[in-house]
Coordinates of C-alpha atoms in Angstrom, one line a residue:
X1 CA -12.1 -26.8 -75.8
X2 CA -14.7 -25.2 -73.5
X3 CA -14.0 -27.8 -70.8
X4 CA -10.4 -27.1 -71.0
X5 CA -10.5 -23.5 -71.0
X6 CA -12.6 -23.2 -68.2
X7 CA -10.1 -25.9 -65.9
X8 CA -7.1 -23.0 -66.0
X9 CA -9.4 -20.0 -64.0
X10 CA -10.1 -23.0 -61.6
X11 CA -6.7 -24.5 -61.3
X12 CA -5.4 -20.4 -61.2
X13 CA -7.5 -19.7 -58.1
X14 CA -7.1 -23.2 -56.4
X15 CA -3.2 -22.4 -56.4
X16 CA -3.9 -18.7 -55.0
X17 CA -6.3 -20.1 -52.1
X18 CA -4.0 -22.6 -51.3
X19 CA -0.8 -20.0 -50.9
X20 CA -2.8 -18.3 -48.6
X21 CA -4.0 -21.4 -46.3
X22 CA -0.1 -22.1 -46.3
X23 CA 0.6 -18.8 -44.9
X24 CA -2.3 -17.7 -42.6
X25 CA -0.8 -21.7 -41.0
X26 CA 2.5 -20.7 -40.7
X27 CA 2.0 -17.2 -39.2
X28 CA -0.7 -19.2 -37.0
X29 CA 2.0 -22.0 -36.3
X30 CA 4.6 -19.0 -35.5
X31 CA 2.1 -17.0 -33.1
X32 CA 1.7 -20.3 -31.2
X33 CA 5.5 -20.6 -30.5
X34 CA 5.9 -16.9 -29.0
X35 CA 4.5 -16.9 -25.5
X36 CA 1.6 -15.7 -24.3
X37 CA 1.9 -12.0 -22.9
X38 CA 0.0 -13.3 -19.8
X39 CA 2.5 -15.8 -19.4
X40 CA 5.3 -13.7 -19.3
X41 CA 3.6 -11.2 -16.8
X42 CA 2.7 -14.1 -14.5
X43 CA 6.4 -15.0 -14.3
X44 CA 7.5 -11.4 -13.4
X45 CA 7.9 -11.0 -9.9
X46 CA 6.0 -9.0 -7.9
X47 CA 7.1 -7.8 -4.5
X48 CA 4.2 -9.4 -1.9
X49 CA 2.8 -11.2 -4.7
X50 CA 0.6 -8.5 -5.9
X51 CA -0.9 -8.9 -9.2
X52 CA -2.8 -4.6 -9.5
X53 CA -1.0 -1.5 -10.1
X54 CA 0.4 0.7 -7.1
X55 CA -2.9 2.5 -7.3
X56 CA -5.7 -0.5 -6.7
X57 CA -3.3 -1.7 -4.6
X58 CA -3.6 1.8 -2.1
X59 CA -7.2 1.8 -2.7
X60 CA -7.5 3.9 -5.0
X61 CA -9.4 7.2 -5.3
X62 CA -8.4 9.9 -3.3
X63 CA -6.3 8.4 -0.7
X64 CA -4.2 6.5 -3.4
X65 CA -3.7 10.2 -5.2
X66 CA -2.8 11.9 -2.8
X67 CA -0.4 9.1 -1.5
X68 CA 1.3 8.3 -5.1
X69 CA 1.7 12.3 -5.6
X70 CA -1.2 12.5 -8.1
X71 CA -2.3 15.6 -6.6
X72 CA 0.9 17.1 -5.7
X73 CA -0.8 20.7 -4.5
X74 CA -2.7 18.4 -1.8
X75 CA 0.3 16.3 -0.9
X76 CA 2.5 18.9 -0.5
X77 CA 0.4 20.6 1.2
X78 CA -0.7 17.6 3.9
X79 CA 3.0 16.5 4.4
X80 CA 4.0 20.5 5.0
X81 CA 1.2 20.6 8.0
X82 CA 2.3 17.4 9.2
X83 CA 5.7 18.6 9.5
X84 CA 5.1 22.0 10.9
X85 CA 3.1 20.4 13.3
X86 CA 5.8 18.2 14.0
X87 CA 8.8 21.0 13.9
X88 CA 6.5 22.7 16.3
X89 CA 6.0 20.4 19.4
X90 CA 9.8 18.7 18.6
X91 CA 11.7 21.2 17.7
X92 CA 10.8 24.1 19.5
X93 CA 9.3 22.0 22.3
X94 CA 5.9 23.3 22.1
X95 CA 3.3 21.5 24.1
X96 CA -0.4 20.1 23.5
X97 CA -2.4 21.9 26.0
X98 CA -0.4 24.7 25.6
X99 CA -1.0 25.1 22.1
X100 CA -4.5 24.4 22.4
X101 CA -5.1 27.6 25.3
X102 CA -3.2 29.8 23.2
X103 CA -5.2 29.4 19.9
X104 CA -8.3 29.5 22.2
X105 CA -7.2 32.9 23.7
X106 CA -5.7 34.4 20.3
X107 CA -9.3 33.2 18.7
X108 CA -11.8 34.7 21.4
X109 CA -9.8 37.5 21.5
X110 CA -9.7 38.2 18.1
X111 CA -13.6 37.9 17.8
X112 CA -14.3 39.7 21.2
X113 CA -12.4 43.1 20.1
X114 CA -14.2 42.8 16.2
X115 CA -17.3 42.6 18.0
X116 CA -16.4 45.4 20.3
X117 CA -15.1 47.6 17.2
X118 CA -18.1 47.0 15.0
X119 CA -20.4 48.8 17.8
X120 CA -18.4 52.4 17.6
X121 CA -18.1 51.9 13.6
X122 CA -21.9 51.1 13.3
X123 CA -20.6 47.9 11.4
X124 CA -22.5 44.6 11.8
X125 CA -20.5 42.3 14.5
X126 CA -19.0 39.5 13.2
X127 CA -21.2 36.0 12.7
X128 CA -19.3 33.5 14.9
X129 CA -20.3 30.1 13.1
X130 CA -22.1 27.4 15.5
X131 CA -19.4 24.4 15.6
X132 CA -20.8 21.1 16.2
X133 CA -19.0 18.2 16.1
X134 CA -21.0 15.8 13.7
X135 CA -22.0 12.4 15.1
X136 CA -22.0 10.4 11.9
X137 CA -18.3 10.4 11.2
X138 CA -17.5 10.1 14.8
X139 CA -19.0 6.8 14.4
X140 CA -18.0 5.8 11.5
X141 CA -14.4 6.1 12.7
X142 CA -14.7 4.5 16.1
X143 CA -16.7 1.4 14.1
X144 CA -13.8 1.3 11.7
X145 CA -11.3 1.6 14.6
X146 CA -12.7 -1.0 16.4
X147 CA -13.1 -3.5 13.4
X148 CA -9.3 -2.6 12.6
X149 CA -8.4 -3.7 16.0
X150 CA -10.5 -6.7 16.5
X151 CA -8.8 -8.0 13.1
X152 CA -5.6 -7.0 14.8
X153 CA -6.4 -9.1 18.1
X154 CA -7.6 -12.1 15.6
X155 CA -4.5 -12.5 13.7
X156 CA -2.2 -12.4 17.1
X157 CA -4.6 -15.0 18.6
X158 CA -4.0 -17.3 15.0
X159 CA 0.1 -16.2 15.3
X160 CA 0.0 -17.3 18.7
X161 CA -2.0 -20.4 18.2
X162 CA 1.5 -21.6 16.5
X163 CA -0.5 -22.9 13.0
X164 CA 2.5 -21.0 11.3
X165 CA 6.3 -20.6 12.2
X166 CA 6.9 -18.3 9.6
X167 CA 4.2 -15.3 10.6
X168 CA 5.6 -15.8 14.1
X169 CA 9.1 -15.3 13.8
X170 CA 8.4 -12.4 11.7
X171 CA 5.9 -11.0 14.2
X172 CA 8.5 -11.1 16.6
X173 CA 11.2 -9.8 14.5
X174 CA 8.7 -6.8 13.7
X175 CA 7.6 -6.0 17.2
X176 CA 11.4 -6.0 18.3
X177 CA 12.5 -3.8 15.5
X178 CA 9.6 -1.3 16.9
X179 CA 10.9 -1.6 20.3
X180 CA 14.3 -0.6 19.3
X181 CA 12.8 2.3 17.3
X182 CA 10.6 2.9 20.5
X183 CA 13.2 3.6 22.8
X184 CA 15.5 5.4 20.6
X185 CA 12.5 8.3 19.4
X186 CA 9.8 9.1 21.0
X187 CA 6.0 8.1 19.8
X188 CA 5.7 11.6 17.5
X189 CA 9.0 11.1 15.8
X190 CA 8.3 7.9 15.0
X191 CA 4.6 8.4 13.7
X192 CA 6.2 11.6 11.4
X193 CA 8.7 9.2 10.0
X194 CA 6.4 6.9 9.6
X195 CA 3.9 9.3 7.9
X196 CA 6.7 10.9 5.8
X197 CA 8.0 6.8 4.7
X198 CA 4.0 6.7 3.7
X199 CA 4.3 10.0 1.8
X200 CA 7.7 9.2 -0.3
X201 CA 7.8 4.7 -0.3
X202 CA 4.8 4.2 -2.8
X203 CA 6.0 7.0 -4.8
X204 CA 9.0 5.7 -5.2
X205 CA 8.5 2.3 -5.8
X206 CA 5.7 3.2 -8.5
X207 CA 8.5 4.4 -10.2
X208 CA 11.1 1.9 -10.0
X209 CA 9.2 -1.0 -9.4
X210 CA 10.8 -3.3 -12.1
X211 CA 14.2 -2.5 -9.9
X212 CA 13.2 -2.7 -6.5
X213 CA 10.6 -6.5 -7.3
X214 CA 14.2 -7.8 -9.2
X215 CA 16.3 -6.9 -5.8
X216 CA 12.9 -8.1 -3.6
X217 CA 13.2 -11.6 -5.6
X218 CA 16.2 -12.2 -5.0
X219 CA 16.5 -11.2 -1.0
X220 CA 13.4 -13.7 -0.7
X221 CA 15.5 -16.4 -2.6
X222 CA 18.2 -15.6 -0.1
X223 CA 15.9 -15.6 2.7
X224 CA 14.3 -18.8 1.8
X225 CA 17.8 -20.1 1.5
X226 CA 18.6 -19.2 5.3
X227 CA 15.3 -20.1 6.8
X228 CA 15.9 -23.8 5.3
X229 CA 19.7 -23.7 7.0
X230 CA 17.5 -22.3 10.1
X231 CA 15.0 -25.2 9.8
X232 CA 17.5 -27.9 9.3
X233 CA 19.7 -27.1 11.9
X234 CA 17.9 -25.3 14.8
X235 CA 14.0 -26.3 14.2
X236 CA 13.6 -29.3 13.5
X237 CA 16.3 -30.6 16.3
X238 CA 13.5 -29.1 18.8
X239 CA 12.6 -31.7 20.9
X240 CA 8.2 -32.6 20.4
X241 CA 5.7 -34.5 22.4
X242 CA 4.7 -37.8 22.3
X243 CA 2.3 -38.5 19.5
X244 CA -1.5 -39.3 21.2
X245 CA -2.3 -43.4 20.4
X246 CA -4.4 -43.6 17.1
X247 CA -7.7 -45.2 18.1
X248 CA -8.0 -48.9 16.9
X249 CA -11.4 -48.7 14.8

C-alpha cells in the first residue's frame, strides 16, 4: 500500500513536467518559424547600401547635429549667415574687397575715436586684442585639403584606368550635370545651394527615409533594367582588340 501510494505524487509530477516540456517545444518550435529581426532589417533597402543611422553616417558629433537640425539655434543660425552673406554679394552686388576695406575702415575707426574720447573723459582707452592667426589649424586644414584631393586625383586615375564602366559613365554624367549648373549660376550660387541642399537633404531624409529608400529601390531596379538594354545593345557591339597569344607552357 505504501509502494502504491507513493507511485501517484510521482506519476502527478511526471504528467506536470511533461506538459511543460511540450509547451516550452512548441513556443520554441513557433519562435523558430518567425524570422529573425536581423533578417528582416537586412532585407530592407537602404539607399547606397548603408547599414548606420543618418547620424554615424554624417560623422556624427557636432557636424552631424548641426547638419540633421539637432541643434536648431546653431543651424539656424549658420544657414542665416550663410545666406546673408550670400544676399549681400548677389543680391545687392556687393563685392569682396570692397567689403573687406569698408569693415577695415568702420573698425579702425570705431577704435581710433574710443581711444581719442577716453583721453578727455579720463577713461581707460580701449584694449585692442592682439589677432594672430594660429598655425596649428592652418595646417591641419591644408593637410586635410591636400589628402582630400590626392584621394580625389586617385579615384579619377582608377575611373580613367577603365577597371569599371559603371563609375565612369556616372562620373561623366555628374561632371556634365555640373557643367550645365556651371554655366547657368555662377560659382557662389551654386556653393549656397549647394550649402542650403546640405542644410535641408539629411534632415529630410532622416525623416522620411522608409519612403524615399522604397522610391530609391525601385529607380535602381529601373536603372539596372536600362543599363542591361544599354549593355546589350550599344556596349557590348563595341568593337575590342585582338586577344594577346596565350603562351604555350
Amino acid at each position: 500500500m505504501a509502494e502504491h501510494d507513493e507511485s501517484k505524487p510521482e506519476s502527478f509530477v511526471e504528467k506536470i513536467a511533461e506538459k511543460i516540456h511540450h509547451h516550452d517545444s512548441s513556443s520554441s518550435d513557433s519562435d523558430d518559424d518567425k524570422p529573425a529581426p536581423s533578417s528582416l532589417k537586412s532585407k530592407i533597402y537602404r539607399l547606397f547600401g548603408r547599414d548606420k543611422p543618418v547620424h554615424k553616417v554624417l560623422g556624427g558629433g557636432k557636424p552631424a547635429d548641426i547638419l540633421l537640425w539637432r541643434d536648431k539655434k546653431t543651424s539656424a543660425t549658420i544657414l542665416g549667415s550663410v545666406t546673408a552673406v550670400w544676399a549681400l554679394f548677389e543680391v545687392f552686388e556687393y563685392h569682396l574687397l570692397t567689403l573687406i576695406c569698408h569693415l577695415l575702415i568702420l573698425t579702425i575707426t570705431v577704435l581710433f575715436l574710443w581711444s581719442k574720447a577716453s583721453s578727455f573723459i579720463n577713461k581707460a582707452p580701449p584694449k585692442i586684442p592682439d589677432v594672430r592667426i594660429p598655425e596649428g589649424p592652418i595646417l591641419e586644414f591644408a593637410s586635410a585639403l591636400r589628402y582630400e584631393i590626392n584621394r580625389g586625383l586617385q579615384s579619377l586615375r582608377e575611373i580613367a584606368s577603365g577597371k569599371d564602366l559603371k563609375k565612369f559613365l556616372a562620373v561623366i554624367a555628374g561632371l556634365w550635370v555640373f557643367s550645365i549648373l556651371g554655366s547657368c549660376c555662377n560659382f557662389l550660387t551654386l556653393f549656397y545651394t549647394s550649402f542650403v541642399l546640405l542644410h535641408t537633404l539629411p534632415v529630410l531624409y532622416e525623416k522620411y527615409e522608409d519612403q524615399v529608400d522604397a522610391f530609391a529601390e525601385k529607380a535602381m531596379i529601373e536603372i539596372k533594367k536600362q543599363y542591361a538594354v544599354f549593355d546589350e545593345k550599344v556596349l557590348s557591339k563595341i568593337p575590342r582588340g585582338p586577344l594577346k597569344d596565350k603562351k604555350i607552357a
